[in-house]
PDB file of C-alpha atoms in Angstrom:
ATOM      1  CA  MET V   1       0.639  53.093  97.910  1.00 59.00           C
ATOM      2  CA  GLY V   2       2.505  52.292 101.139  1.00 65.00           C
ATOM      3  CA  CYS V   3       5.847  52.742  99.376  1.00 73.00           C
ATOM      4  CA  ARG V   4       4.759  56.137  98.055  1.00 74.00           C
ATOM      5  CA  VAL V   5       3.872  57.273 101.573  1.00 81.00           C
ATOM      6  CA  LEU V   6       7.222  55.983 102.852  1.00 87.00           C
ATOM      7  CA  ALA V   7       9.028  57.810 100.032  1.00 87.00           C
ATOM      8  CA  HIS V   8       7.285  61.088 100.949  1.00 86.00           C
ATOM      9  CA  ARG V   9       8.283  60.698 104.607  1.00 88.00           C
ATOM     10  CA  LEU V  10      11.861  59.804 103.734  1.00 89.00           C
ATOM     11  CA  LEU V  11      12.187  62.785 101.401  1.00 90.00           C
ATOM     12  CA  ARG V  12      11.098  65.123 104.210  1.00 89.00           C
ATOM     13  CA  ARG V  13      13.994  63.845 106.343  1.00 90.00           C
ATOM     14  CA  LEU V  14      16.663  63.751 103.636  1.00 90.00           C
ATOM     15  CA  PRO V  15      18.627  66.804 102.471  1.00 92.00           C
ATOM     16  CA  PRO V  16      17.445  67.891  99.008  1.00 92.00           C
ATOM     17  CA  SER V  17      19.349  66.465  96.049  1.00 92.00           C
ATOM     18  CA  THR V  18      21.114  68.742  93.598  1.00 93.00           C
ATOM     19  CA  HIS V  19      19.403  66.718  90.847  1.00 91.00           C
ATOM     20  CA  ARG V  20      15.750  67.697  90.738  1.00 90.00           C
ATOM     21  CA  GLU V  21      14.501  64.297  89.504  1.00 90.00           C
ATOM     22  CA  GLU V  22      15.984  62.620  92.599  1.00 91.00           C
ATOM     23  CA  ASN V  23      13.624  64.642  94.806  1.00 91.00           C
ATOM     24  CA  ARG V  24      10.579  63.013  93.217  1.00 91.00           C
ATOM     25  CA  PRO V  25       8.658  60.461  95.330  1.00 91.00           C
ATOM     26  CA  ALA V  26       8.507  58.190  92.264  1.00 90.00           C
ATOM     27  CA  PHE V  27      12.310  58.057  92.144  1.00 92.00           C
ATOM     28  CA  VAL V  28      12.795  57.335  95.847  1.00 92.00           C
ATOM     29  CA  GLY V  29       9.892  54.870  95.910  1.00 92.00           C
ATOM     30  CA  GLN V  30      11.345  52.925  92.975  1.00 93.00           C
ATOM     31  CA  LYS V  31      14.720  52.682  94.739  1.00 93.00           C
ATOM     32  CA  LEU V  32      13.107  51.498  97.975  1.00 93.00           C
ATOM     33  CA  LEU V  33      11.145  48.804  96.142  1.00 93.00           C
ATOM     34  CA  SER V  34      14.254  47.765  94.196  1.00 94.00           C
ATOM     35  CA  MET V  35      16.218  47.530  97.430  1.00 95.00           C
ATOM     36  CA  GLY V  36      13.572  45.273  98.926  1.00 95.00           C
ATOM     37  CA  LYS V  37      13.556  43.116  95.797  1.00 96.00           C
ATOM     38  CA  SER V  38      17.338  42.812  95.874  1.00 96.00           C
ATOM     39  CA  MET V  39      17.331  41.814  99.548  1.00 97.00           C
ATOM     40  CA  PHE V  40      14.648  39.164  99.026  1.00 97.00           C
ATOM     41  CA  VAL V  41      16.076  37.656  95.828  1.00 97.00           C
ATOM     42  CA  SER V  42      19.721  37.725  96.923  1.00 96.00           C
ATOM     43  CA  SER V  43      18.899  36.137 100.291  1.00 96.00           C
ATOM     44  CA  LEU V  44      17.165  33.169  98.659  1.00 94.00           C
ATOM     45  CA  SER V  45      19.674  32.751  95.841  1.00 94.00           C
ATOM     46  CA  ASN V  46      22.763  33.022  98.062  1.00 95.00           C
ATOM     47  CA  PHE V  47      21.217  30.439 100.367  1.00 92.00           C
ATOM     48  CA  ALA V  48      20.751  28.116  97.392  1.00 91.00           C
ATOM     49  CA  LEU V  49      24.223  28.912  96.042  1.00 89.00           C
ATOM     50  CA  TRP V  50      26.197  28.311  99.220  1.00 86.00           C
ATOM     51  CA  THR V  51      24.269  25.377 100.684  1.00 83.00           C
ATOM     52  CA  SER V  52      23.629  21.857  99.461  1.00 73.00           C
ATOM     53  CA  VAL V  53      19.933  21.832 100.305  1.00 65.00           C
ATOM     54  CA  GLU V  54      18.154  19.204  98.205  1.00 68.00           C
ATOM     55  CA  ASP V  55      15.114  21.283  97.281  1.00 73.00           C
ATOM     56  CA  ARG V  56      17.038  24.411  96.309  1.00 80.00           C
ATOM     57  CA  GLY V  57      15.209  24.302  92.979  1.00 83.00           C
ATOM     58  CA  VAL V  58      12.058  25.413  94.810  1.00 88.00           C
ATOM     59  CA  VAL V  59      13.947  28.258  96.489  1.00 91.00           C
ATOM     60  CA  LEU V  60      15.382  29.383  93.151  1.00 91.00           C
ATOM     61  CA  GLU V  61      11.978  29.154  91.461  1.00 91.00           C
ATOM     62  CA  ILE V  62      10.472  31.504  94.045  1.00 93.00           C
ATOM     63  CA  ALA V  63      13.385  33.934  93.710  1.00 94.00           C
ATOM     64  CA  GLY V  64      13.397  33.734  89.904  1.00 94.00           C
ATOM     65  CA  LYS V  65       9.672  34.325  89.441  1.00 94.00           C
ATOM     66  CA  HIS V  66       9.749  37.210  91.904  1.00 95.00           C
ATOM     67  CA  PHE V  67      12.729  38.717  90.066  1.00 95.00           C
ATOM     68  CA  VAL V  68      11.210  38.449  86.573  1.00 95.00           C
ATOM     69  CA  ALA V  69       7.832  39.778  87.725  1.00 95.00           C
ATOM     70  CA  PHE V  70       9.533  42.777  89.339  1.00 95.00           C
ATOM     71  CA  GLU V  71      11.652  43.479  86.244  1.00 95.00           C
ATOM     72  CA  VAL V  72       8.577  43.469  84.000  1.00 95.00           C
ATOM     73  CA  ALA V  73       6.645  45.757  86.356  1.00 94.00           C
ATOM     74  CA  ASP V  74       9.640  48.041  86.825  1.00 93.00           C
ATOM     75  CA  LEU V  75      10.209  48.294  83.075  1.00 95.00           C
ATOM     76  CA  ILE V  76       6.607  49.442  82.598  1.00 94.00           C
ATOM     77  CA  LEU V  77       6.189  51.709  85.632  1.00 89.00           C
ATOM     78  CA  SER V  78       9.673  53.250  85.660  1.00 90.00           C
ATOM     79  CA  GLY V  79       9.385  53.787  81.929  1.00 88.00           C
ATOM     80  CA  ALA V  80       6.093  55.581  82.441  1.00 88.00           C
ATOM     81  CA  HIS V  81       7.752  57.851  85.037  1.00 86.00           C
ATOM     82  CA  GLU V  82      10.775  58.408  82.756  1.00 87.00           C
ATOM     83  CA  LEU V  83      13.213  56.866  85.252  1.00 87.00           C
ATOM     84  CA  LEU V  84      15.033  54.583  82.766  1.00 87.00           C
ATOM     85  CA  ASP V  85      17.602  55.414  80.123  1.00 88.00           C
ATOM     86  CA  VAL V  86      18.433  53.228  77.112  1.00 89.00           C
ATOM     87  CA  GLU V  87      21.113  51.249  78.967  1.00 84.00           C
ATOM     88  CA  HIS V  88      18.744  50.338  81.782  1.00 86.00           C
ATOM     89  CA  VAL V  89      15.952  49.404  79.366  1.00 91.00           C
ATOM     90  CA  LEU V  90      18.310  46.988  77.572  1.00 88.00           C
ATOM     91  CA  HIS V  91      19.471  45.683  80.942  1.00 84.00           C
ATOM     92  CA  HIS V  92      15.876  44.999  82.026  1.00 90.00           C
ATOM     93  CA  ILE V  93      15.031  43.267  78.729  1.00 90.00           C
ATOM     94  CA  LEU V  94      18.111  41.029  79.001  1.00 84.00           C
ATOM     95  CA  HIS V  95      17.205  40.125  82.589  1.00 87.00           C
ATOM     96  CA  ILE V  96      13.621  39.285  81.618  1.00 91.00           C
ATOM     97  CA  ALA V  97      14.774  37.136  78.686  1.00 87.00           C
ATOM     98  CA  LEU V  98      17.318  35.253  80.786  1.00 86.00           C
ATOM     99  CA  GLY V  99      14.825  34.739  83.592  1.00 89.00           C
ATOM    100  CA  ALA V 100      12.142  33.466  81.220  1.00 89.00           C
ATOM    101  CA  ILE V 101      14.566  30.949  79.680  1.00 87.00           C
ATOM    102  CA  LEU V 102      15.731  29.659  83.069  1.00 89.00           C
ATOM    103  CA  ILE V 103      12.218  29.422  84.519  1.00 88.00           C
ATOM    104  CA  HIS V 104      10.841  27.683  81.426  1.00 86.00           C
ATOM    105  CA  HIS V 105      13.609  25.052  81.512  1.00 84.00           C
ATOM    106  CA  CYS V 106      13.797  24.829  85.333  1.00 81.00           C
ATOM    107  CA  GLY V 107      17.500  25.600  85.433  1.00 80.00           C
ATOM    108  CA  PRO V 108      20.362  24.927  85.292  1.00 87.00           C
ATOM    109  CA  ALA V 109      20.261  25.419  89.049  1.00 87.00           C
ATOM    110  CA  ARG V 110      23.797  26.736  89.534  1.00 88.00           C
ATOM    111  CA  THR V 111      23.514  29.187  86.633  1.00 90.00           C
ATOM    112  CA  SER V 112      20.225  30.432  88.054  1.00 92.00           C
ATOM    113  CA  ALA V 113      21.688  30.792  91.552  1.00 93.00           C
ATOM    114  CA  VAL V 114      24.726  32.743  90.322  1.00 94.00           C
ATOM    115  CA  LEU V 115      22.630  35.128  88.220  1.00 93.00           C
ATOM    116  CA  LEU V 116      20.067  35.759  90.936  1.00 94.00           C
ATOM    117  CA  ALA V 117      22.756  36.192  93.613  1.00 96.00           C
ATOM    118  CA  GLN V 118      24.059  39.152  91.613  1.00 95.00           C
ATOM    119  CA  GLU V 119      21.201  41.101  93.183  1.00 96.00           C
ATOM    120  CA  THR V 120      23.426  41.355  96.276  1.00 97.00           C
ATOM    121  CA  SER V 121      25.058  44.450  94.805  1.00 96.00           C
ATOM    122  CA  GLY V 122      21.634  45.946  94.095  1.00 96.00           C
ATOM    123  CA  ILE V 123      21.082  46.495  97.821  1.00 96.00           C
ATOM    124  CA  PHE V 124      23.965  48.969  98.013  1.00 96.00           C
ATOM    125  CA  LEU V 125      23.303  50.414  94.551  1.00 94.00           C
ATOM    126  CA  ASN V 126      19.778  51.518  95.448  1.00 95.00           C
ATOM    127  CA  CYS V 127      20.892  52.835  98.821  1.00 94.00           C
ATOM    128  CA  LEU V 128      23.593  54.859  97.058  1.00 93.00           C
ATOM    129  CA  ALA V 129      21.108  56.143  94.474  1.00 93.00           C
ATOM    130  CA  ILE V 130      18.993  57.626  97.275  1.00 93.00           C
ATOM    131  CA  MET V 131      21.922  59.127  99.223  1.00 92.00           C
ATOM    132  CA  ARG V 132      24.051  60.588  96.430  1.00 89.00           C
ATOM    133  CA  ASN V 133      23.965  64.271  95.451  1.00 90.00           C
ATOM    134  CA  ARG V 134      22.590  65.197  98.888  1.00 91.00           C
ATOM    135  CA  GLY V 135      25.811  66.238 100.631  1.00 85.00           C
ATOM    136  CA  MET V 136      25.872  62.987 102.612  1.00 84.00           C
ATOM    137  CA  GLY V 137      28.912  60.785 103.259  1.00 82.00           C
ATOM    138  CA  THR V 138      28.515  57.981 100.743  1.00 86.00           C
ATOM    139  CA  MET V 139      32.061  56.576 100.529  1.00 89.00           C
ATOM    140  CA  PRO V 140      31.345  53.464 102.709  1.00 91.00           C
ATOM    141  CA  VAL V 141      28.288  52.648 100.581  1.00 93.00           C
ATOM    142  CA  LYS V 142      30.281  53.200  97.382  1.00 91.00           C
ATOM    143  CA  ILE V 143      32.987  50.802  98.561  1.00 92.00           C
ATOM    144  CA  LEU V 144      30.427  48.145  99.552  1.00 94.00           C
ATOM    145  CA  PHE V 145      28.662  48.528  96.216  1.00 95.00           C
ATOM    146  CA  ALA V 146      31.881  48.287  94.206  1.00 94.00           C
ATOM    147  CA  ALA V 147      33.099  45.272  96.207  1.00 95.00           C
ATOM    148  CA  SER V 148      29.800  43.391  95.890  1.00 96.00           C
ATOM    149  CA  PHE V 149      29.495  44.262  92.189  1.00 96.00           C
ATOM    150  CA  LEU V 150      32.982  43.027  91.380  1.00 96.00           C
ATOM    151  CA  THR V 151      32.483  39.872  93.476  1.00 96.00           C
ATOM    152  CA  TRP V 152      29.016  38.699  92.462  1.00 96.00           C
ATOM    153  CA  ARG V 153      28.529  40.229  89.030  1.00 95.00           C
ATOM    154  CA  VAL V 154      32.008  40.333  87.499  1.00 96.00           C
ATOM    155  CA  TRP V 155      33.880  37.465  89.195  1.00 96.00           C
ATOM    156  CA  PHE V 156      31.134  34.895  89.798  1.00 95.00           C
ATOM    157  CA  GLY V 157      29.257  35.910  86.645  1.00 95.00           C
ATOM    158  CA  THR V 158      32.315  35.537  84.428  1.00 96.00           C
ATOM    159  CA  ARG V 159      33.232  32.194  86.007  1.00 94.00           C
ATOM    160  CA  GLU V 160      29.731  30.849  85.447  1.00 93.00           C
ATOM    161  CA  THR V 161      29.683  32.028  81.814  1.00 93.00           C
ATOM    162  CA  VAL V 162      33.016  30.302  81.135  1.00 93.00           C
ATOM    163  CA  ALA V 163      31.851  27.154  82.942  1.00 91.00           C
ATOM    164  CA  TYR V 164      28.616  27.103  80.957  1.00 90.00           C
ATOM    165  CA  TRP V 165      30.378  27.365  77.593  1.00 89.00           C
ATOM    166  CA  SER V 166      32.750  24.585  78.627  1.00 87.00           C
ATOM    167  CA  SER V 167      29.741  22.274  78.285  1.00 77.00           C
ATOM    168  CA  PRO V 168      26.831  24.212  76.693  1.00 64.00           C
ATOM    169  CA  ASP V 169      24.305  21.372  76.753  1.00 66.00           C
ATOM    170  CA  PRO V 170      22.263  21.567  79.983  1.00 71.00           C
ATOM    171  CA  ARG V 171      19.749  18.852  80.671  1.00 67.00           C
ATOM    172  CA  GLY V 172      16.257  19.578  79.296  1.00 70.00           C
ATOM    173  CA  TYR V 173      17.474  22.148  76.762  1.00 79.00           C
ATOM    174  CA  SER V 174      17.272  21.838  73.006  1.00 80.00           C
ATOM    175  CA  ARG V 175      20.423  22.763  71.118  1.00 81.00           C
ATOM    176  CA  PRO V 176      19.085  26.202  69.990  1.00 83.00           C
ATOM    177  CA  ALA V 177      17.831  27.006  73.502  1.00 83.00           C
ATOM    178  CA  SER V 178      21.162  26.058  75.092  1.00 85.00           C
ATOM    179  CA  TYR V 179      23.071  28.337  72.733  1.00 87.00           C
ATOM    180  CA  LEU V 180      20.540  31.138  73.232  1.00 86.00           C
ATOM    181  CA  LEU V 181      21.145  30.932  76.965  1.00 88.00           C
ATOM    182  CA  GLY V 182      24.902  30.891  76.420  1.00 89.00           C
ATOM    183  CA  ILE V 183      24.807  33.950  74.156  1.00 90.00           C
ATOM    184  CA  SER V 184      22.618  35.773  76.683  1.00 87.00           C
ATOM    185  CA  LEU V 185      25.168  34.978  79.400  1.00 90.00           C
ATOM    186  CA  VAL V 186      27.963  36.413  77.248  1.00 92.00           C
ATOM    187  CA  PHE V 187      26.028  39.637  76.652  1.00 88.00           C
ATOM    188  CA  GLY V 188      25.175  39.865  80.337  1.00 87.00           C
ATOM    189  CA  THR V 189      28.813  39.364  81.346  1.00 92.00           C
ATOM    190  CA  ALA V 190      29.908  42.014  78.851  1.00 92.00           C
ATOM    191  CA  PHE V 191      27.450  44.453  80.439  1.00 87.00           C
ATOM    192  CA  GLN V 192      28.855  43.678  83.902  1.00 92.00           C
ATOM    193  CA  TRP V 193      32.448  44.273  82.793  1.00 95.00           C
ATOM    194  CA  TYR V 194      31.417  47.529  81.128  1.00 92.00           C
ATOM    195  CA  TRP V 195      29.694  48.791  84.255  1.00 91.00           C
ATOM    196  CA  GLY V 196      32.356  47.292  86.552  1.00 94.00           C
ATOM    197  CA  THR V 197      35.157  49.313  84.984  1.00 94.00           C
ATOM    198  CA  ARG V 198      33.059  52.477  85.203  1.00 93.00           C
ATOM    199  CA  ILE V 199      32.266  51.805  88.869  1.00 92.00           C
ATOM    200  CA  VAL V 200      35.924  51.254  89.766  1.00 91.00           C
ATOM    201  CA  ARG V 201      36.914  54.510  88.073  1.00 92.00           C
ATOM    202  CA  LEU V 202      34.122  56.444  89.816  1.00 88.00           C
ATOM    203  CA  VAL V 203      35.008  55.080  93.276  1.00 88.00           C
ATOM    204  CA  ALA V 204      38.729  55.703  92.709  1.00 89.00           C
ATOM    205  CA  ARG V 205      37.975  59.262  91.591  1.00 88.00           C
ATOM    206  CA  ALA V 206      35.766  59.867  94.645  1.00 82.00           C
ATOM    207  CA  ALA V 207      38.445  58.493  96.981  1.00 82.00           C
ATOM    208  CA  THR V 208      41.102  60.734  95.383  1.00 85.00           C
ATOM    209  CA  THR V 209      38.856  63.789  95.717  1.00 79.00           C
ATOM    210  CA  ALA V 210      38.146  62.969  99.377  1.00 70.00           C
ATOM    211  CA  ARG V 211      41.873  62.645 100.137  1.00 74.00           C
ATOM    212  CA  ARG V 212      42.642  65.955  98.434  1.00 74.00           C
ATOM    213  CA  GLU V 213      39.896  67.742 100.351  1.00 64.00           C
ATOM    214  CA  SER V 214      41.123  66.232 103.613  1.00 65.00           C
ATOM    215  CA  ALA V 215      44.685  67.351 102.864  1.00 63.00           C
ATOM    216  CA  ALA V 216      43.450  70.840 101.962  1.00 60.00           C
ATOM    217  CA  TYR V 217      41.542  71.150 105.246  1.00 55.00           C
ATOM    218  CA  ALA V 218      44.607  69.987 107.204  1.00 56.00           C
ATOM    219  CA  TYR V 219      46.780  72.543 105.383  1.00 51.00           C
ATOM    220  CA  GLU V 220      44.325  75.343 106.143  1.00 57.00           C
ATOM    221  CA  ASP V 221      44.334  74.371 109.833  1.00 56.00           C
ATOM    222  CA  CYS V 222      48.128  74.481 109.912  1.00 59.00           C
ATOM    223  CA  GLU V 223      48.259  77.833 108.129  1.00 58.00           C
ATOM    224  CA  ALA V 224      45.646  79.446 110.370  1.00 53.00           C
ATOM    225  CA  PRO V 225      47.181  81.922 112.876  1.00 57.00           C
ATOM    226  CA  GLN V 226      47.499  80.441 116.335  1.00 55.00           C
ATOM    227  CA  PRO V 227      46.464  82.546 119.372  1.00 55.00           C
ATOM    228  CA  THR V 228      49.430  83.986 121.299  1.00 55.00           C
ATOM    229  CA  ALA V 229      49.747  84.219 125.044  1.00 53.00           C
ATOM    230  CA  ALA V 230      48.880  87.921 124.863  1.00 52.00           C
ATOM    231  CA  THR V 231      45.710  87.367 122.919  1.00 51.00           C
ATOM    232  CA  ARG V 232      44.703  84.538 125.205  1.00 50.00           C
ATOM    233  CA  SER V 233      45.190  86.725 128.311  1.00 52.00           C
ATOM    234  CA  SER V 234      43.298  89.607 126.740  1.00 51.00           C
ATOM    235  CA  THR V 235      40.336  87.366 126.098  1.00 48.00           C
TER     236      THR V 235
END
């Protein structure tokens, strides 16, 4: 309820989007909640990933359960509001399956930390989803999103998938469960590479368009007639 009120207030202050569905409170509210989820989960998981704290399993359990619970709720509620396409439904289902496997087997801790830390890019993604198509300057957010996506999701995700398959027998896993996790990691990494290449192309295209528009404005300024001394004195 509080998020819906916040979404209404934010929409009153934002320029209207050229896409009608992006002016719905349900859309903006979902992005605000997703941004909060990404900030919470990525903070805990990055802390566990980059520190050697002994009880990081507890930190990852909190982050993992919060993440899976949100994905289940978001799949139901966003589906009811028609905010998800087929790609995002499959993405949610894969996340829920991976999270359930990792929570049930309590790890592996590093794999869990790497996967959950991928939510870092979600902070900028949801911010961009709110700002785009509103005539606002989004290039800094696009660059931050692309950089975080390529770092956490493509680079770290691919490294962890390769490392896992180098020894696909984590402690506490049966042989079928270990291979199920490994296959899920491969599918998840394939998704990230698919989206990563699309994101790079979109950001490169936006940067090229911005440079062309800037050059066009500079050319128009140069071609504009300059006031002469006579016109200046007459005014």
